[in-house]
Coordinates of C-alpha atoms in Angstrom, one line a residue:
Chain A
M1 CA -93.5 77.1 225.0
K2 CA -92.3 75.7 221.7
C3 CA -88.8 76.5 220.3
T4 CA -89.3 78.0 216.8
A5 CA -85.7 76.8 215.8
C6 CA -85.9 73.1 216.8
Q7 CA -89.6 72.5 217.8
M8 CA -88.6 71.3 221.2
E9 CA -91.2 72.0 223.9
N10 CA -89.7 74.0 226.8
I11 CA -91.2 75.0 230.1
D12 CA -92.9 78.4 230.2
G13 CA -90.7 81.2 231.3
A14 CA -87.5 79.6 230.0
L15 CA -85.3 82.2 228.2
F16 CA -83.3 79.8 226.0
C17 CA -84.2 76.4 224.5
E18 CA -82.8 73.6 226.6
E19 CA -82.2 71.6 223.3
C20 CA -80.6 74.1 220.9
G21 CA -79.9 77.3 223.0
A22 CA -82.1 79.5 220.8
K23 CA -83.8 82.5 222.3
L24 CA -87.4 81.5 223.1
E25 CA -89.3 84.7 223.0
A26 CA -89.1 88.4 222.0
V27 CA -88.0 90.3 225.1
T28 CA -87.5 93.9 225.9
F29 CA -84.7 95.1 228.2
G30 CA -85.7 97.2 231.1
K31 CA -84.3 98.2 234.4
D32 CA -85.9 100.5 236.8
A33 CA -85.8 101.1 240.6
A34 CA -88.0 98.2 241.3
D35 CA -86.0 95.8 239.1
E36 CA -83.4 95.3 241.8
M37 CA -83.8 94.2 245.3
S38 CA -80.5 95.5 246.5
N39 CA -79.0 96.6 249.9
E40 CA -77.0 99.3 248.2
I41 CA -77.8 101.7 245.3
A42 CA -76.3 100.4 242.1
T43 CA -74.0 102.5 239.8
L44 CA -72.1 101.2 236.8
M45 CA -68.5 100.3 236.7
L46 CA -65.9 98.9 234.3
T47 CA -63.9 95.9 235.4
S48 CA -60.6 94.8 233.8
S49 CA -59.2 91.2 233.6
D50 CA -56.8 92.0 236.4
G51 CA -59.7 92.9 238.6
S52 CA -59.2 96.7 238.6
M53 CA -62.5 98.5 238.9
L54 CA -63.3 102.0 237.5
E55 CA -66.5 103.5 238.6
I56 CA -68.3 105.4 235.9
P57 CA -68.9 109.0 237.4
A58 CA -72.5 109.9 237.8
K59 CA -72.5 112.4 234.9
D60 CA -74.6 112.7 231.7
E61 CA -71.4 112.5 229.6
V62 CA -68.3 110.6 230.6
V63 CA -65.3 110.9 228.3
I64 CA -63.0 107.9 228.2
G65 CA -59.4 108.1 227.1
R66 CA -55.8 108.7 228.1
E67 CA -54.8 111.7 230.1
D68 CA -52.2 113.9 228.3
P69 CA -51.5 117.2 230.0
I70 CA -49.3 118.3 227.1
S71 CA -52.2 118.3 224.8
D72 CA -54.5 119.4 227.5
V73 CA -56.6 116.2 227.4
F74 CA -58.1 115.2 230.7
P75 CA -60.8 112.5 230.1
D76 CA -63.3 111.7 232.9
L77 CA -62.1 108.1 232.9
D78 CA -58.3 107.8 232.4
L79 CA -57.3 104.3 231.1
T80 CA -53.5 104.9 231.3
E81 CA -53.2 102.9 234.5
L82 CA -54.7 99.9 232.8
G83 CA -52.1 99.9 230.1
G84 CA -54.2 102.2 227.8
M85 CA -51.1 103.4 226.0
D86 CA -49.8 100.0 224.9
K87 CA -53.3 98.8 224.1
G88 CA -54.0 101.6 221.7
V89 CA -56.5 103.7 223.6
S90 CA -56.7 107.2 222.0
R91 CA -56.6 110.3 224.2
K92 CA -60.3 111.0 223.5
H93 CA -61.4 107.5 222.6
A94 CA -65.1 107.2 223.4
V95 CA -67.9 108.8 225.5
I96 CA -70.6 107.2 227.7
H97 CA -73.9 109.1 227.6
R98 CA -76.5 108.6 230.3
S99 CA -80.1 109.2 229.9
G100 CA -82.2 108.2 232.9
P101 CA -81.5 104.6 233.5
N102 CA -80.1 104.0 230.0
Y103 CA -76.5 104.2 228.8
T104 CA -75.0 104.4 225.4
V105 CA -71.4 104.5 224.3
E106 CA -70.1 106.5 221.3
D107 CA -66.7 106.1 219.6
M108 CA -65.2 109.5 219.1
G109 CA -63.3 108.6 215.9
S110 CA -60.5 106.7 217.8
T111 CA -57.5 105.2 216.0
N112 CA -58.2 101.7 217.1
G113 CA -61.9 101.6 217.5
T114 CA -64.5 100.8 220.2
Y115 CA -66.3 97.4 220.4
I116 CA -69.3 96.2 222.2
N117 CA -69.2 92.4 222.7
K118 CA -66.5 92.2 220.0
K119 CA -68.6 94.1 217.4
K120 CA -67.0 97.3 216.2
L121 CA -68.9 100.5 216.4
R122 CA -69.2 103.0 213.7
P123 CA -67.5 106.3 214.8
H124 CA -69.9 108.9 216.3
T125 CA -72.8 106.4 216.4
P126 CA -74.0 105.8 220.0
Q127 CA -75.0 102.3 220.8
T128 CA -76.9 101.1 223.9
I129 CA -74.9 99.3 226.5
K130 CA -76.0 97.3 229.5
P131 CA -74.4 95.5 232.5
G132 CA -72.7 92.2 231.3
D133 CA -71.5 93.8 228.1
E134 CA -67.9 93.7 227.2
L135 CA -66.6 97.1 226.0
R136 CA -63.2 97.2 224.2
F137 CA -61.2 100.3 223.6
G138 CA -58.5 99.4 221.1
K139 CA -57.1 96.2 222.6
L140 CA -58.2 97.0 226.2
A141 CA -61.3 94.9 227.2
L142 CA -63.4 96.0 230.1
M143 CA -66.6 94.4 231.5
L144 CA -69.5 96.7 232.2
Q145 CA -71.0 95.8 235.5
A146 CA -73.5 97.2 238.0
A147 CA -71.6 98.2 241.1
Chain B
M1 CA -73.9 98.1 255.6
K2 CA -70.4 99.4 256.5
N3 CA -67.4 97.1 256.0
G4 CA -69.8 94.3 254.9
L5 CA -70.4 92.7 251.5
N6 CA -72.8 94.2 248.9
V7 CA -75.3 91.5 247.9
R8 CA -77.8 92.0 245.0
C9 CA -80.5 89.6 244.1
I10 CA -81.9 90.2 240.7
L11 CA -84.6 88.2 238.8
S12 CA -84.7 87.6 235.1
K13 CA -88.1 89.3 235.1
D14 CA -89.8 91.3 237.8
T15 CA -93.1 90.7 236.2
V16 CA -94.2 87.4 234.6
L17 CA -97.5 86.2 233.1
A18 CA -100.1 84.6 235.5
T19 CA -100.7 81.2 233.9
D20 CA -102.2 78.0 235.0
T21 CA -98.9 76.0 234.6
E22 CA -95.6 76.2 236.4
Q23 CA -93.0 78.3 234.9
A24 CA -89.2 79.0 235.1
V25 CA -87.6 82.0 236.7
Y26 CA -83.9 82.9 237.0
A27 CA -82.3 84.6 240.0
L28 CA -78.8 86.1 240.0
V29 CA -77.2 86.5 243.4
D30 CA -74.3 88.8 243.0
I31 CA -71.8 89.3 245.8
K32 CA -69.1 92.1 245.9
A33 CA -66.9 93.6 248.5
G34 CA -68.6 96.6 250.0
S35 CA -66.9 100.0 249.6
G36 CA -65.5 99.8 253.2
T37 CA -64.1 96.3 252.8
A38 CA -60.3 96.1 252.8
S39 CA -58.9 93.4 250.5
G40 CA -55.7 91.8 251.1
S41 CA -55.5 91.9 254.8
M42 CA -55.4 88.1 255.1
P43 CA -52.0 86.4 254.9
A44 CA -51.7 83.5 252.6
N45 CA -50.8 79.8 253.2
F46 CA -49.6 78.8 249.8
S47 CA -48.3 75.5 248.5
L48 CA -46.9 75.1 245.1
V49 CA -47.1 71.5 243.7
L50 CA -45.1 71.4 240.5
D51 CA -44.5 68.8 237.8
R52 CA -40.8 68.1 237.1
S53 CA -41.4 65.2 234.8
G54 CA -39.1 64.8 231.7
S55 CA -41.5 66.5 229.4
M56 CA -41.2 69.7 231.4
D57 CA -37.6 70.1 230.2
G58 CA -36.5 73.3 228.4
E59 CA -38.8 76.2 227.9
K60 CA -41.5 75.0 230.3
M61 CA -39.0 74.5 233.1
E62 CA -37.3 77.8 232.6
N63 CA -40.5 79.8 232.6
L64 CA -41.8 77.8 235.6
K65 CA -38.6 78.8 237.7
E66 CA -39.1 82.4 236.7
A67 CA -42.8 82.3 237.8
V68 CA -41.9 80.7 241.1
G69 CA -39.4 83.5 241.6
Y70 CA -42.2 86.0 241.0
V71 CA -44.4 84.4 243.6
V72 CA -41.6 84.3 246.2
D73 CA -40.8 88.0 245.5
H74 CA -44.4 89.1 245.8
L75 CA -45.6 87.2 248.8
S76 CA -45.4 89.2 252.1
D77 CA -43.1 88.2 254.9
N78 CA -46.2 87.1 256.8
D79 CA -47.3 84.6 254.2
L80 CA -46.5 80.9 254.3
V81 CA -45.1 79.1 251.3
S82 CA -44.0 75.6 250.4
V83 CA -42.8 74.0 247.1
T84 CA -43.3 70.3 246.3
I85 CA -41.9 68.9 243.1
F86 CA -43.0 65.6 241.7
D87 CA -42.4 63.2 238.8
D88 CA -43.0 59.6 239.7
Q89 CA -41.2 60.4 243.0
V90 CA -41.9 63.3 245.3
E91 CA -39.6 65.9 246.9
T92 CA -40.7 68.6 249.3
L93 CA -38.1 71.1 248.1
I94 CA -39.3 73.9 250.5
P95 CA -41.2 72.9 253.5
S96 CA -43.9 75.2 254.7
Q97 CA -42.2 78.3 256.0
L98 CA -42.7 82.1 256.2
A99 CA -41.8 83.7 252.8
Q100 CA -38.7 85.4 254.0
N101 CA -35.7 83.3 252.7
R102 CA -36.3 84.3 249.2
H103 CA -32.8 83.8 247.9
E104 CA -32.6 80.3 249.4
I105 CA -35.9 79.3 247.9
K106 CA -34.9 80.5 244.5
A107 CA -31.4 78.9 244.7
K108 CA -33.0 75.5 245.6
L109 CA -35.3 75.8 242.7
A110 CA -32.6 76.7 240.3
N111 CA -31.1 73.2 240.9
V112 CA -34.2 71.3 239.8
I113 CA -33.9 69.4 236.6
A114 CA -36.7 67.7 234.7
R115 CA -36.8 63.9 234.8
G116 CA -39.2 60.9 235.2
G117 CA -42.9 60.3 234.7
T118 CA -46.0 62.0 236.2
Q119 CA -47.7 60.9 239.3
V120 CA -50.0 63.8 240.4
S121 CA -51.6 62.2 243.4
D122 CA -48.3 61.8 245.3
G123 CA -47.3 65.3 244.7
L124 CA -50.7 66.6 245.6
K125 CA -50.7 64.6 248.8
A126 CA -47.3 66.0 249.9
G127 CA -48.4 69.5 249.0
L128 CA -51.6 69.2 251.0
A129 CA -49.6 68.0 254.0
E130 CA -47.5 71.2 253.8
V131 CA -50.5 73.5 253.6
R132 CA -52.1 71.7 256.5
K133 CA -49.1 72.6 258.7
G134 CA -50.1 76.2 258.5
L135 CA -53.9 75.8 258.1
A136 CA -55.7 78.7 259.8
K137 CA -59.1 80.3 259.6
D138 CA -57.6 83.8 259.1
R139 CA -55.3 82.6 256.2
V140 CA -56.0 82.2 252.5
N141 CA -55.2 78.4 252.2
R142 CA -54.4 77.5 248.7
I143 CA -52.5 75.0 246.5
L144 CA -51.3 75.6 243.0
L145 CA -50.9 72.4 241.0
L146 CA -49.1 72.6 237.7
T147 CA -48.7 69.6 235.4
D148 CA -48.1 68.9 231.7
G149 CA -48.8 65.2 231.5
Q150 CA -51.4 62.5 231.9
T151 CA -51.1 61.1 235.5
W152 CA -50.6 57.5 235.8
D153 CA -53.7 55.6 236.9
D154 CA -54.2 57.7 240.1
E155 CA -57.2 60.0 239.2
D156 CA -59.4 58.7 241.9
A157 CA -56.7 59.2 244.5
C158 CA -56.4 62.8 243.2
L159 CA -60.1 63.4 243.4
K160 CA -60.2 62.1 247.0
L161 CA -57.5 64.6 248.0
S162 CA -59.3 67.6 246.4
E163 CA -62.4 66.6 248.1
E164 CA -60.6 66.6 251.5
A165 CA -58.9 69.8 250.6
G166 CA -62.3 71.4 249.8
K167 CA -63.7 70.3 253.2
Q168 CA -60.8 71.9 254.9
G169 CA -61.2 75.3 253.1
I170 CA -58.1 74.6 250.9
A171 CA -58.7 75.7 247.3
I172 CA -56.8 74.0 244.6
T173 CA -55.8 76.0 241.4
S174 CA -55.0 73.5 238.7
I175 CA -53.0 74.4 235.7
G176 CA -52.3 72.2 232.6
I177 CA -49.7 73.1 230.1
G178 CA -49.8 71.9 226.4
D179 CA -52.3 69.3 225.2
E180 CA -51.3 66.0 226.9
W181 CA -53.1 66.1 230.1
N182 CA -56.5 65.2 231.4
E183 CA -58.7 68.4 231.4
K184 CA -61.6 66.6 233.1
L185 CA -59.4 65.7 236.1
L186 CA -57.9 69.1 236.5
L187 CA -61.3 70.8 236.2
Q188 CA -62.7 68.5 238.7
L189 CA -59.9 69.0 241.2
A190 CA -60.6 72.8 241.0
E191 CA -64.4 72.4 241.2
Q192 CA -64.4 70.1 244.2
S193 CA -62.1 72.3 246.2
R194 CA -63.7 75.6 245.0
G195 CA -60.5 76.6 243.2
N196 CA -59.7 77.8 239.6
S197 CA -58.2 76.0 236.7
H198 CA -56.2 77.2 233.7
W199 CA -55.1 75.9 230.4
I200 CA -51.7 77.2 229.2
Q201 CA -50.8 76.8 225.6
N202 CA -47.5 78.7 225.6
P203 CA -45.1 78.4 228.5
I204 CA -44.5 82.1 228.5
S205 CA -47.9 82.4 230.1
I206 CA -47.0 80.5 233.2
L207 CA -45.9 83.8 234.7
D208 CA -49.2 85.5 233.9
V209 CA -51.2 82.8 235.7
F210 CA -48.9 82.7 238.7
Q211 CA -49.2 86.5 238.9
Q212 CA -53.0 86.2 238.7
E213 CA -53.0 83.7 241.5
V214 CA -50.9 85.8 243.8
E215 CA -53.0 88.8 243.1
G216 CA -56.1 86.8 243.7
M217 CA -55.0 85.6 247.1
Q218 CA -54.0 89.1 248.1
A219 CA -57.5 90.4 247.0
V220 CA -59.5 88.1 249.2
A221 CA -62.0 90.2 251.0
A222 CA -64.1 87.5 252.8
M223 CA -64.0 83.8 253.7
N224 CA -66.4 80.9 254.1
L225 CA -68.9 82.5 251.8
R226 CA -72.1 80.5 251.8
V227 CA -75.4 81.1 249.9
T228 CA -78.7 79.6 251.2
A229 CA -81.9 80.1 249.3
R230 CA -85.1 78.9 251.1
M231 CA -87.9 78.8 248.6
S232 CA -91.6 79.4 249.4
R233 CA -94.1 76.5 249.2
G234 CA -94.4 75.0 245.8
V235 CA -91.3 76.7 244.4
K236 CA -88.8 74.2 243.1
P237 CA -85.1 75.1 242.7
Y238 CA -84.0 73.3 239.6
K239 CA -80.4 74.3 238.6
V240 CA -77.6 76.2 240.3
Y241 CA -74.5 77.6 238.7
V242 CA -71.6 79.3 240.4
T243 CA -70.1 81.7 237.8
A244 CA -66.7 82.8 239.2
P245 CA -63.8 82.1 238.7
M246 CA -65.5 79.8 236.2
I247 CA -69.0 78.4 235.5
V248 CA -69.6 75.3 237.6
D249 CA -72.9 73.3 237.7
V250 CA -73.3 72.7 241.5
S251 CA -77.0 71.6 241.2
S252 CA -76.5 68.1 242.4
K253 CA -74.8 69.1 245.7
A254 CA -76.6 72.4 246.3
V255 CA -80.3 71.6 245.7
N256 CA -82.1 69.7 248.4
N257 CA -85.9 69.8 247.9
S258 CA -87.0 73.5 248.3
T259 CA -83.6 74.6 249.6
V260 CA -80.4 75.7 247.8
M261 CA -77.2 75.7 249.8
T262 CA -73.7 76.1 248.5
E263 CA -70.3 76.9 249.9
L264 CA -68.4 79.4 247.8
G265 CA -65.0 79.5 249.7
S266 CA -63.3 82.9 249.6
L267 CA -64.4 86.0 247.9
D268 CA -62.1 87.8 245.6
G269 CA -62.7 91.4 246.5
K270 CA -61.9 92.7 243.1
K271 CA -63.8 90.2 241.0
G272 CA -66.7 89.3 243.2
Q273 CA -68.8 86.2 243.0
S274 CA -72.2 85.3 241.7
L275 CA -74.7 82.4 241.6
L276 CA -77.4 81.7 239.1
I277 CA -80.5 79.9 240.4
E278 CA -83.1 78.5 238.0
A279 CA -86.3 77.7 239.8
R280 CA -89.8 76.6 238.9
I281 CA -92.7 78.6 240.4
P282 CA -96.2 77.0 240.6
A283 CA -99.3 78.3 238.8
Q284 CA -100.3 81.6 240.4
K285 CA -103.0 84.3 240.3
T286 CA -102.1 87.9 239.6
G287 CA -100.4 89.9 242.4
Q288 CA -97.2 89.8 244.2
F289 CA -95.6 86.3 244.9
R290 CA -92.8 85.7 247.3
I291 CA -90.4 83.2 245.6
G292 CA -88.2 82.8 248.7
Q293 CA -85.3 84.3 250.6
V294 CA -81.6 84.4 249.8
E295 CA -79.2 84.4 252.7
V296 CA -75.5 85.2 252.3
T297 CA -73.1 84.3 255.1
Y298 CA -69.5 85.1 255.4
D299 CA -66.5 85.8 257.7
I300 CA -64.0 88.7 257.5
P301 CA -61.4 87.4 260.1
S302 CA -59.3 90.6 259.9
Q303 CA -62.2 92.6 261.1
G304 CA -63.4 90.1 263.6
I305 CA -66.5 89.4 261.6
T306 CA -67.8 85.9 261.9
G307 CA -71.0 84.4 260.5
R308 CA -72.4 87.8 259.3
T309 CA -75.6 87.4 257.3
V310 CA -77.3 89.4 254.6
K311 CA -80.9 88.4 253.8
T312 CA -82.9 89.4 250.7
D313 CA -86.4 88.4 249.8
L314 CA -87.3 87.6 246.3
F315 CA -90.6 88.8 244.9
V316 CA -92.1 88.5 241.5
A317 CA -95.2 90.3 240.2
L318 CA -97.8 88.1 238.2
T319 CA -99.8 89.9 235.6
K320 CA -102.4 89.2 232.8
D321 CA -100.7 92.0 230.7
A322 CA -98.5 90.2 228.1
A323 CA -96.6 93.3 227.2
A324 CA -95.5 94.0 230.8
A325 CA -94.2 90.4 231.0
T326 CA -91.7 90.7 228.2
K327 CA -89.4 93.0 230.1
V328 CA -86.1 91.1 231.0
N329 CA -83.1 92.2 233.1
A330 CA -80.3 92.3 230.6
E331 CA -77.5 91.3 233.1
V332 CA -79.4 88.1 234.1
M333 CA -80.3 87.4 230.5
N334 CA -76.7 87.6 229.4
L335 CA -75.6 85.3 232.2
V336 CA -78.2 82.7 231.3
E337 CA -77.1 82.8 227.7
K338 CA -73.5 82.2 228.7
V339 CA -74.5 79.3 230.9
S340 CA -76.6 78.0 228.0
A341 CA -73.5 77.9 225.8
F342 CA -71.7 76.2 228.6
K343 CA -74.4 73.5 228.9
L344 CA -74.5 72.8 225.2
Q345 CA -70.7 72.4 225.0
T346 CA -70.8 70.0 228.0
R347 CA -73.5 67.9 226.4
A348 CA -71.6 67.9 223.1
L349 CA -68.5 66.6 224.7
T350 CA -70.4 63.9 226.7
E351 CA -72.1 62.7 223.5
A352 CA -68.8 62.6 221.7
A353 CA -67.1 60.7 224.5
A354 CA -70.0 58.1 224.3
G355 CA -69.5 57.8 220.5
N356 CA -72.8 59.4 219.6
I357 CA -71.3 61.4 216.7
A358 CA -74.6 62.7 215.3
A359 CA -75.9 64.0 218.7
A360 CA -72.4 65.5 219.4
T361 CA -72.4 67.3 216.0
Q362 CA -75.9 68.7 216.6
K363 CA -75.0 70.1 220.0
L364 CA -71.7 71.6 218.8
Q365 CA -73.6 73.3 216.0
S366 CA -76.0 74.8 218.6
A367 CA -73.2 75.8 220.8
A368 CA -71.4 77.5 217.9
T369 CA -74.6 79.5 217.1
V370 CA -75.0 80.6 220.7
L371 CA -71.3 81.5 221.0
L372 CA -71.6 83.6 217.8
N373 CA -74.6 85.5 219.3
L374 CA -72.4 86.2 222.3
G375 CA -69.7 87.6 220.1
E376 CA -67.3 84.8 220.9
E377 CA -66.2 84.2 217.3
D378 CA -63.0 82.4 218.3
L379 CA -64.8 79.9 220.4
A380 CA -67.5 79.5 217.8
E381 CA -64.8 78.7 215.2
A382 CA -63.3 76.1 217.6
A383 CA -66.7 74.4 217.8
E384 CA -67.0 74.4 214.0
R385 CA -63.5 72.8 213.8
E386 CA -64.4 70.1 216.1
I387 CA -67.6 69.4 214.0
L388 CA -65.2 68.8 211.1
S389 CA -63.0 66.6 213.2
L390 CA -66.0 64.5 214.2
K391 CA -66.9 64.1 210.6
R392 CA -63.3 63.1 209.5
T393 CA -62.1 61.0 212.4
G394 CA -65.2 60.3 214.6
A395 CA -63.4 62.0 217.5
L396 CA -62.6 65.4 218.9
T397 CA -59.1 66.9 219.0
S398 CA -57.4 67.2 222.4
A399 CA -56.6 70.9 221.9
G400 CA -60.1 71.7 220.6
T401 CA -61.7 69.9 223.6
K402 CA -59.6 71.9 226.0
K403 CA -60.4 75.2 224.2
L404 CA -64.1 74.6 224.5
E405 CA -64.0 73.2 228.0
Y406 CA -62.1 76.2 229.4
G407 CA -63.5 78.8 227.0
T408 CA -67.1 78.3 227.7
R409 CA -66.5 77.9 231.5
K410 CA -64.8 81.3 231.5
L411 CA -67.3 83.2 229.5
T412 CA -68.2 85.0 232.6
Q413 CA -64.6 86.4 232.9
V414 CA -63.2 89.3 231.0
M415 CA -60.8 88.3 228.3
T416 CA -59.1 85.3 230.0
Q417 CA -58.1 84.5 226.4
A418 CA -55.2 86.8 227.3
I419 CA -53.7 83.6 228.6
K420 CA -52.6 81.7 225.6

């Protein structure tokens, strides 16, 4: 398999060029039940730099934000414990949608924005997310992982 | 499995094209504490080995004392602690003891003043002796080594000590402050002993790193973690990378013909561990092909679990349907890309060290492109700056080298840049 960027010949099946690191072939992302050989069923979770883990509830819509009983805001995933207040997480910051095996995240017009792998999302425009992505709500960065 | 670990083995592709040549496949072995596994039930055996050389004077020493105070306050009464300080002489300030006389430990530390040169191996040797006093299978045995200077002609002695430490299950976490120390040495000390390594630019962050270290020890969920992969006939394991707490290429030690075997030390129950195996499978006809079997073995001393094993078979489907063979697992792809950035950076630094400026520049350029694709703009810029430095002076900068060495190794960690 020849790298189109640097013309280096790579072994078949290689994902990235050994010489220049370029992606070698067009791929599609997929994940179904047969994709994993696991001894436990996988769900998604968010991990913070201090190792705290938050499991994403098995719902079709999961609101992420900061709990505020005074304004009657109770998000499904409350980021207060992870320093959400200081790190600029809005009360209703973003929502994760689930559709079968696929997930998207949508910024709900938050003050400090939502980022996937350091790219800022346009408000109210869902973007696909996958395990290994870094999600950032304001300044709070979390890694999306399969549990 | 109750109270055990959760092991997942995932291939880059479940379905690949059946061809008449050999091809590459990537397998991710991901290990996490199971839901019933209690973290933090293992007491620590912790040895602090601290540089007190003249250059540590001022802000560094003040922050260091505060950080050691934090450690002492946050260890349990059941944990063992010792403090060794070194310049060109060594002093065992606190011999190994239960972390109970907190005031006394802090008072002794308060009297330490910075002086003298830097001789890491003597400090490490004395610290290792302290940790050995309390060495036990049901303790998390660890050394934290902190320095801000180039050690004086004793690198080999240091490496010998870290190798011995690794064999005894004692992990060394090495920490360098500022820009005037040898990152290759500190990284090797950590890699050989299955520990971690940190670069601290600002002394204020000493506390953050010490805090992380204490929390990491308290989160240990399993010990003596070992991964063995036995490949089917004709399958050749090619490269093996450990990905936590940083990316380490363990291929030369781990791969032996058709078997991969690597010791991973203790498992941080909060962060987990994973291994990336790149293998070559032989030409195959269509149908299911068994690549091999992955076996994960571990102990959980607090639960009386010794040598528990989880086995997973790896199968790939071979097809003539080109469209079906384009489907890639996103998690594995992401990891392979991060490892690719790490490899390019490593090769760039090797070329630069050998004086091959053109080759180093080219590799740095490629690394910058991959880092940008990964959204790591900060690291990509660092690579660009080093390209300029190569053009102007024919050499890399010390700070830039450290940034790339540590940054690309820790691409698998969330926001370690918090430590600056």
